[in-house]
Amino acid sequence: GIAIFSFERGEKRWLEAFTGKDILPMGKCLSCLRIDPVPQQHQQQRSQYQQHSTIHLMHNCHRTPSIQDCESYKDASESGSSVGCIESRSPVIPVDSQSNGSSKASNITITMPEKRSFYSRIPPLAKSASNEIRRVSSKECNETKIIILFEQYKDENCDAILAEGIVKLCLDLDVKPDDFKVLLLAWKFGAETMCKFTREEFVNGCKLLKADSVKGIQLKFNDLILEVQNPDKFKDLYRFTFKFGLDSESGQRILPVDISILLWKLVFTLKEPSILNRWIQFLEQHPSIRGISRDTWYMFLNFAETVADDLSLYDDTEAWPSLLDDFVEHENDKLNQNISKEQKDEEQIS
């Protein structure tokens, strides 16, 4: 063979003698570095392997490459066919060096499988227990079940649940008919009359609670108790209670005193005002008081929240209902009588 070196003239003969080869000086045309073209047979093998690699990649685009795939790629690289493998796998389009980063003017054609996102290759996750619990807890109630539940307690001669059916419902709910929870249930149902749930009230109320069974209603009681601890919600419940106690069918506008006393005790179950007992005693000691008007019922809540236990914060210039004025006067008289009695006792002792 011929060795090509770049050397000084004085070294030429020594190198020829040492290597036993003719030494030719390297010119500037670089023609000596020309690589012979790949024989046609090799080009066909390379093309076939490139096509095979593309088909193989498309066939396995949804699975993780195995060790055999890596070995095949390695063998192909060592055999001189790595260019075909890279062209079939690489998603990057070559950029022309003369186009300043633009992908135009590229004449290289790359065979690519259909583009797929990373997420499309991930198999769907199995439903977990937490997902099932979330789905069950958020499901809507079944109206058909609500209607069936209503039919269990409905009166035979009326399309409503009357006193007997309500007692039976309360037994199934494990509450007493005069329990605070029953009042909350009537509030949510929007009941117009005591001891009566119409079909519409019962069905719409159960939908609002998202409960279609006795057990479902029981599970909502704690939520209702928490809800009415909000002052605005309790005020709404308090006002509903007055209307609930009226006999709407007869057009009643004044609530009887005995019913009012029972409802005041019931609605203040969670938080009883300190003045409530004295107010009830006042009503019981004055049988001339026949009933409680809506205005008196509504204003008593403000009255109980405003005045102190000793009524020292009561302002008689405000527009309080006359019955509340009478109550304050009655309490002040009792207080004065007690003071006078104490003074008389002290005088007698002295």
Short mmCIF file of C-alpha atoms in Angstrom, two decimals:
data_model
loop_
_atom_site.label_atom_id
_atom_site.label_comp_id
_atom_site.label_asym_id
_atom_site.label_seq_id
_atom_site.Cartn_x
_atom_site.Cartn_y
_atom_site.Cartn_z
CA GLY A 1 0.00 0.00 0.00
CA ILE A 2 0.88 3.61 -0.08
CA ALA A 3 1.39 5.61 3.10
CA ILE A 4 0.56 9.28 3.06
CA PHE A 5 2.32 11.60 5.47
CA SER A 6 3.03 15.27 5.89
CA PHE A 7 6.74 15.56 6.66
CA GLU A 8 9.90 17.57 6.04
CA ARG A 9 12.05 16.66 3.01
CA GLY A 10 14.88 15.34 5.14
CA GLU A 11 12.73 12.61 6.62
CA LYS A 12 11.38 11.11 3.38
CA ARG A 13 14.21 8.57 2.70
CA TRP A 14 14.38 7.45 6.34
CA LEU A 15 10.66 6.71 6.41
CA GLU A 16 10.75 4.81 3.12
CA ALA A 17 13.57 2.64 4.45
CA PHE A 18 11.83 2.06 7.77
CA THR A 19 8.42 1.22 6.40
CA GLY A 20 9.40 -0.47 3.18
CA LYS A 21 6.75 1.60 1.34
CA ASP A 22 6.80 4.39 -1.11
CA ILE A 23 5.99 7.65 0.63
CA LEU A 24 3.89 10.16 -1.26
CA PRO A 25 3.53 13.73 -0.07
CA MET A 26 -0.09 14.82 0.72
CA GLY A 27 -1.43 17.53 -1.50
CA LYS A 28 -4.09 20.16 -0.85
CA CYS A 29 -6.84 18.73 -3.05
CA LEU A 30 -7.90 16.08 -0.52
CA SER A 31 -8.59 13.71 -3.38
CA CYS A 32 -6.75 11.07 -1.48
CA LEU A 33 -9.47 11.16 1.16
CA ARG A 34 -12.23 10.29 -1.31
CA ILE A 35 -14.41 7.38 -0.15
CA ASP A 36 -15.53 4.94 -2.79
CA PRO A 37 -19.30 4.77 -3.19
CA VAL A 38 -21.16 1.97 -1.43
CA PRO A 39 -21.75 -0.96 -3.79
CA GLN A 40 -25.34 -1.27 -5.06
CA GLN A 41 -25.81 -4.58 -3.24
CA HIS A 42 -25.04 -2.87 0.06
CA GLN A 43 -27.42 -0.02 -0.75
CA GLN A 44 -30.25 -2.51 -1.33
CA GLN A 45 -29.52 -4.25 1.97
CA ARG A 46 -29.51 -0.88 3.69
CA SER A 47 -32.84 0.10 2.12
CA GLN A 48 -34.42 -3.22 3.09
CA TYR A 49 -33.24 -2.86 6.67
CA GLN A 50 -34.55 0.71 6.83
CA GLN A 51 -37.99 -0.48 5.64
CA HIS A 52 -37.88 -3.39 8.09
CA SER A 53 -36.95 -1.01 10.95
CA THR A 54 -39.86 1.31 10.12
CA ILE A 55 -42.38 -1.54 10.07
CA HIS A 56 -40.92 -2.98 13.26
CA LEU A 57 -41.18 0.41 15.00
CA MET A 58 -44.81 0.91 13.94
CA HIS A 59 -45.67 -2.57 15.14
CA ASN A 60 -44.14 -1.96 18.57
CA CYS A 61 -45.09 1.69 19.12
CA HIS A 62 -47.34 0.78 22.07
CA ARG A 63 -44.90 -1.36 24.04
CA THR A 64 -41.73 -0.70 25.98
CA PRO A 65 -38.55 -1.70 24.01
CA SER A 66 -37.17 -5.01 25.19
CA ILE A 67 -33.57 -6.14 25.57
CA GLN A 68 -33.83 -7.90 22.17
CA ASP A 69 -34.81 -4.60 20.54
CA CYS A 70 -31.76 -2.93 21.99
CA GLU A 71 -29.50 -5.76 20.79
CA SER A 72 -30.96 -5.57 17.27
CA TYR A 73 -30.35 -1.83 17.21
CA LYS A 74 -26.79 -2.38 18.37
CA ASP A 75 -26.13 -5.02 15.67
CA ALA A 76 -27.54 -2.76 13.02
CA SER A 77 -25.26 0.05 14.13
CA GLU A 78 -22.19 -2.18 13.99
CA SER A 79 -23.09 -3.45 10.51
CA GLY A 80 -23.18 0.06 9.06
CA SER A 81 -26.96 0.42 8.87
CA SER A 82 -27.39 2.73 11.83
CA VAL A 83 -28.41 5.59 9.57
CA GLY A 84 -31.54 3.77 8.47
CA CYS A 85 -32.47 2.95 12.08
CA ILE A 86 -32.01 6.53 13.19
CA GLU A 87 -34.02 7.88 10.28
CA SER A 88 -36.89 5.50 11.08
CA ARG A 89 -36.94 6.30 14.81
CA SER A 90 -36.00 9.95 15.15
CA PRO A 91 -38.92 12.41 15.40
CA VAL A 92 -36.65 15.36 14.60
CA ILE A 93 -36.70 16.80 11.07
CA PRO A 94 -33.18 17.80 9.90
CA VAL A 95 -32.55 21.51 9.55
CA ASP A 96 -30.67 22.96 6.61
CA SER A 97 -27.46 24.58 7.80
CA GLN A 98 -27.94 27.40 5.29
CA SER A 99 -31.44 28.30 6.48
CA ASN A 100 -30.51 29.76 9.92
CA GLY A 101 -32.62 27.28 11.87
CA SER A 102 -35.53 27.10 9.44
CA SER A 103 -36.79 23.66 8.56
CA LYS A 104 -37.40 24.67 4.94
CA ALA A 105 -35.16 23.54 2.08
CA SER A 106 -34.69 20.11 3.60
CA ASN A 107 -34.69 17.39 0.96
CA ILE A 108 -34.40 14.48 3.37
CA THR A 109 -37.51 12.32 3.61
CA ILE A 110 -38.06 10.54 6.90
CA THR A 111 -40.39 7.60 7.24
CA MET A 112 -42.34 8.03 10.47
CA PRO A 113 -45.20 6.11 12.08
CA GLU A 114 -48.38 7.94 13.01
CA LYS A 115 -47.64 10.53 15.69
CA ARG A 116 -49.04 9.55 19.07
CA SER A 117 -48.98 11.48 22.31
CA PHE A 118 -47.31 10.15 25.41
CA TYR A 119 -50.62 9.85 27.29
CA SER A 120 -52.23 7.75 24.57
CA ARG A 121 -49.69 5.02 25.27
CA ILE A 122 -50.58 4.78 28.98
CA PRO A 123 -53.19 2.08 29.68
CA PRO A 124 -56.30 3.28 31.54
CA LEU A 125 -56.05 3.06 35.30
CA ALA A 126 -58.32 0.66 37.14
CA LYS A 127 -61.06 2.21 39.31
CA SER A 128 -59.91 2.49 42.89
CA ALA A 129 -62.03 2.10 45.98
CA SER A 130 -61.83 5.84 46.72
CA ASN A 131 -63.22 6.63 43.28
CA GLU A 132 -66.11 4.27 43.90
CA ILE A 133 -66.87 5.89 47.28
CA ARG A 134 -66.79 9.34 45.72
CA ARG A 135 -69.13 8.25 42.96
CA VAL A 136 -71.63 6.71 45.40
CA SER A 137 -71.58 9.68 47.78
CA SER A 138 -72.18 12.19 44.97
CA LYS A 139 -74.87 10.25 43.12
CA GLU A 140 -78.31 11.77 42.71
CA CYS A 141 -81.19 10.20 44.60
CA ASN A 142 -83.69 8.02 42.79
CA GLU A 143 -87.12 9.66 42.43
CA THR A 144 -88.80 6.28 41.95
CA LYS A 145 -87.48 5.13 45.33
CA ILE A 146 -88.72 8.35 46.93
CA ILE A 147 -92.22 7.78 45.56
CA ILE A 148 -92.20 4.18 46.81
CA LEU A 149 -91.10 5.48 50.24
CA PHE A 150 -93.92 8.03 50.22
CA GLU A 151 -96.49 5.33 49.41
CA GLN A 152 -95.45 3.40 52.53
CA TYR A 153 -96.66 6.21 54.81
CA LYS A 154 -99.38 7.83 52.68
CA ASP A 155 -102.91 8.01 54.01
CA GLU A 156 -105.41 5.70 52.30
CA ASN A 157 -107.94 8.46 51.64
CA CYS A 158 -105.60 11.37 50.97
CA ASP A 159 -102.56 11.87 48.76
CA ALA A 160 -100.47 12.98 51.73
CA ILE A 161 -98.78 11.65 54.85
CA LEU A 162 -101.00 12.58 57.79
CA ALA A 163 -100.56 12.27 61.57
CA GLU A 164 -100.66 8.47 61.64
CA GLY A 165 -98.18 8.14 58.80
CA ILE A 166 -95.85 10.72 60.34
CA VAL A 167 -95.83 8.81 63.62
CA LYS A 168 -94.91 5.65 61.71
CA LEU A 169 -92.21 7.52 59.78
CA CYS A 170 -90.77 8.88 63.03
CA LEU A 171 -90.63 5.38 64.49
CA ASP A 172 -88.69 4.18 61.45
CA LEU A 173 -86.39 7.22 61.70
CA ASP A 174 -85.88 6.43 65.41
CA VAL A 175 -87.01 9.90 66.53
CA LYS A 176 -90.00 11.19 68.52
CA PRO A 177 -92.70 13.18 66.68
CA ASP A 178 -91.93 16.23 68.87
CA ASP A 179 -88.16 15.95 68.32
CA PHE A 180 -86.17 18.92 67.02
CA LYS A 181 -85.00 16.77 64.09
CA VAL A 182 -88.59 16.40 62.88
CA LEU A 183 -88.89 20.19 62.84
CA LEU A 184 -85.70 20.37 60.75
CA LEU A 185 -87.13 17.77 58.38
CA ALA A 186 -90.37 19.74 58.00
CA TRP A 187 -88.30 22.88 57.37
CA LYS A 188 -86.37 21.22 54.57
CA PHE A 189 -89.58 19.76 53.13
CA GLY A 190 -91.20 23.20 53.22
CA ALA A 191 -94.26 21.75 54.97
CA GLU A 192 -97.25 24.07 55.07
CA THR A 193 -99.04 22.40 58.00
CA MET A 194 -98.11 20.45 61.10
CA CYS A 195 -98.64 16.68 60.96
CA LYS A 196 -98.91 16.66 57.19
CA PHE A 197 -96.52 16.06 54.27
CA THR A 198 -98.03 16.36 50.81
CA ARG A 199 -96.63 14.27 47.97
CA GLU A 200 -94.95 17.30 46.45
CA GLU A 201 -93.41 18.39 49.75
CA PHE A 202 -92.08 14.91 50.51
CA VAL A 203 -90.65 14.20 47.04
CA ASN A 204 -89.05 17.65 46.59
CA GLY A 205 -87.73 17.60 50.15
CA CYS A 206 -86.05 14.22 49.69
CA LYS A 207 -84.52 15.46 46.43
CA LEU A 208 -83.16 18.50 48.24
CA LEU A 209 -81.66 16.25 50.90
CA LYS A 210 -80.49 13.76 48.24
CA ALA A 211 -82.03 10.93 50.22
CA ASP A 212 -84.32 8.21 48.87
CA SER A 213 -84.57 5.91 51.89
CA VAL A 214 -85.17 6.01 55.64
CA LYS A 215 -81.45 5.40 56.21
CA GLY A 216 -80.59 8.20 53.82
CA ILE A 217 -82.81 10.66 55.72
CA GLN A 218 -81.28 9.59 59.05
CA LEU A 219 -77.79 10.32 57.72
CA LYS A 220 -78.82 13.89 56.90
CA PHE A 221 -79.89 14.87 60.42
CA ASN A 222 -76.38 15.80 61.57
CA ASP A 223 -75.89 17.96 58.48
CA LEU A 224 -79.14 19.79 59.21
CA ILE A 225 -78.12 20.42 62.83
CA LEU A 226 -74.82 21.89 61.68
CA GLU A 227 -76.59 23.99 59.06
CA VAL A 228 -78.94 25.77 61.49
CA GLN A 229 -76.05 26.80 63.71
CA ASN A 230 -75.51 29.51 61.12
CA PRO A 231 -77.43 32.61 62.39
CA ASP A 232 -79.06 33.33 59.04
CA LYS A 233 -80.18 29.72 58.63
CA PHE A 234 -81.56 29.64 62.17
CA LYS A 235 -83.47 32.85 61.54
CA ASP A 236 -85.05 31.21 58.50
CA LEU A 237 -85.96 28.14 60.57
CA TYR A 238 -87.37 30.33 63.34
CA ARG A 239 -89.68 32.19 60.96
CA PHE A 240 -90.72 28.95 59.28
CA THR A 241 -91.74 27.52 62.66
CA PHE A 242 -94.47 30.14 63.15
CA LYS A 243 -95.99 29.44 59.76
CA PHE A 244 -95.63 25.70 60.33
CA GLY A 245 -97.70 25.94 63.54
CA LEU A 246 -100.65 27.67 61.85
CA ASP A 247 -103.62 25.84 60.44
CA SER A 248 -103.24 27.11 56.90
CA GLU A 249 -106.31 25.28 55.63
CA SER A 250 -108.57 27.28 57.95
CA GLY A 251 -106.77 30.54 57.21
CA GLN A 252 -105.42 30.91 60.74
CA ARG A 253 -103.25 34.01 61.30
CA ILE A 254 -102.72 33.98 65.07
CA LEU A 255 -100.86 31.15 66.75
CA PRO A 256 -102.54 29.86 69.94
CA VAL A 257 -100.50 30.50 73.07
CA ASP A 258 -100.22 26.84 74.05
CA ILE A 259 -98.92 25.93 70.57
CA SER A 260 -96.58 28.94 70.64
CA ILE A 261 -95.05 27.83 73.95
CA LEU A 262 -94.43 24.33 72.62
CA LEU A 263 -92.85 25.65 69.43
CA TRP A 264 -90.65 28.17 71.26
CA LYS A 265 -89.27 25.39 73.43
CA LEU A 266 -88.76 23.22 70.36
CA VAL A 267 -87.07 25.76 68.07
CA PHE A 268 -84.64 26.84 70.82
CA THR A 269 -83.53 23.26 71.52
CA LEU A 270 -79.89 23.88 70.56
CA LYS A 271 -79.47 27.29 72.22
CA GLU A 272 -82.07 28.52 74.67
CA PRO A 273 -82.18 32.27 75.46
CA SER A 274 -81.78 33.06 79.16
CA ILE A 275 -85.01 35.03 79.15
CA LEU A 276 -87.16 32.30 77.57
CA ASN A 277 -88.36 30.70 80.81
CA ARG A 278 -89.54 34.04 82.26
CA TRP A 279 -91.30 34.83 78.98
CA ILE A 280 -93.16 31.51 79.04
CA GLN A 281 -94.12 32.02 82.71
CA PHE A 282 -95.51 35.44 81.82
CA LEU A 283 -97.68 33.93 79.07
CA GLU A 284 -98.92 31.15 81.34
CA GLN A 285 -99.79 33.60 84.14
CA HIS A 286 -101.91 35.75 81.85
CA PRO A 287 -104.70 33.62 80.37
CA SER A 288 -106.15 36.74 78.79
CA ILE A 289 -103.46 36.48 76.15
CA ARG A 290 -105.19 34.39 73.53
CA GLY A 291 -102.62 34.17 70.76
CA ILE A 292 -99.28 35.26 69.31
CA SER A 293 -99.17 37.34 66.16
CA ARG A 294 -96.53 36.94 63.49
CA ASP A 295 -94.97 40.30 64.39
CA THR A 296 -94.65 39.31 68.06
CA TRP A 297 -93.15 35.94 67.11
CA TYR A 298 -90.59 37.49 64.76
CA MET A 299 -89.60 40.31 67.15
CA PHE A 300 -89.13 38.02 70.14
CA LEU A 301 -85.97 36.62 68.51
CA ASN A 302 -84.49 40.12 68.25
CA PHE A 303 -85.71 40.88 71.78
CA ALA A 304 -84.00 37.81 73.24
CA GLU A 305 -80.73 38.63 71.45
CA THR A 306 -80.77 42.34 72.42
CA VAL A 307 -81.85 42.76 76.05
CA ALA A 308 -79.76 41.58 78.96
CA ASP A 309 -80.87 39.05 81.55
CA ASP A 310 -81.99 41.88 83.82
CA LEU A 311 -83.67 43.72 80.90
CA SER A 312 -81.35 46.69 81.47
CA LEU A 313 -80.72 47.08 77.74
CA TYR A 314 -84.39 47.29 76.88
CA ASP A 315 -85.24 50.56 75.12
CA ASP A 316 -88.91 51.47 75.42
CA THR A 317 -88.57 54.08 72.66
CA GLU A 318 -88.10 51.37 70.05
CA ALA A 319 -91.11 49.95 68.21
CA TRP A 320 -91.48 46.72 70.17
CA PRO A 321 -94.81 44.85 70.04
CA SER A 322 -97.09 45.84 72.92
CA LEU A 323 -96.97 42.34 74.39
CA LEU A 324 -93.22 42.65 74.88
CA ASP A 325 -93.70 46.04 76.55
CA ASP A 326 -96.16 44.41 78.93
CA PHE A 327 -93.65 41.66 79.68
CA VAL A 328 -90.91 44.15 80.57
CA GLU A 329 -93.28 46.12 82.78
CA HIS A 330 -94.33 42.92 84.50
CA GLU A 331 -90.73 41.95 85.16
CA ASN A 332 -89.87 45.40 86.48
CA ASP A 333 -92.82 45.30 88.84
CA LYS A 334 -91.68 41.95 90.16
CA LEU A 335 -88.19 43.36 90.63
CA ASN A 336 -89.52 46.43 92.48
CA GLN A 337 -91.76 44.29 94.63
CA ASN A 338 -88.79 42.15 95.58
CA ILE A 339 -86.76 45.24 96.47
CA SER A 340 -89.61 46.68 98.57
CA LYS A 341 -90.06 43.37 100.35
CA GLU A 342 -86.37 43.23 101.19
CA GLN A 343 -86.51 46.78 102.56
CA LYS A 344 -89.50 45.94 104.77
CA ASP A 345 -87.73 42.86 106.08
CA GLU A 346 -84.68 44.98 106.93
CA GLU A 347 -86.84 47.58 108.74
CA GLN A 348 -88.53 44.91 110.81
CA ILE A 349 -85.18 43.41 111.78
CA SER A 350 -83.78 46.77 112.75
#
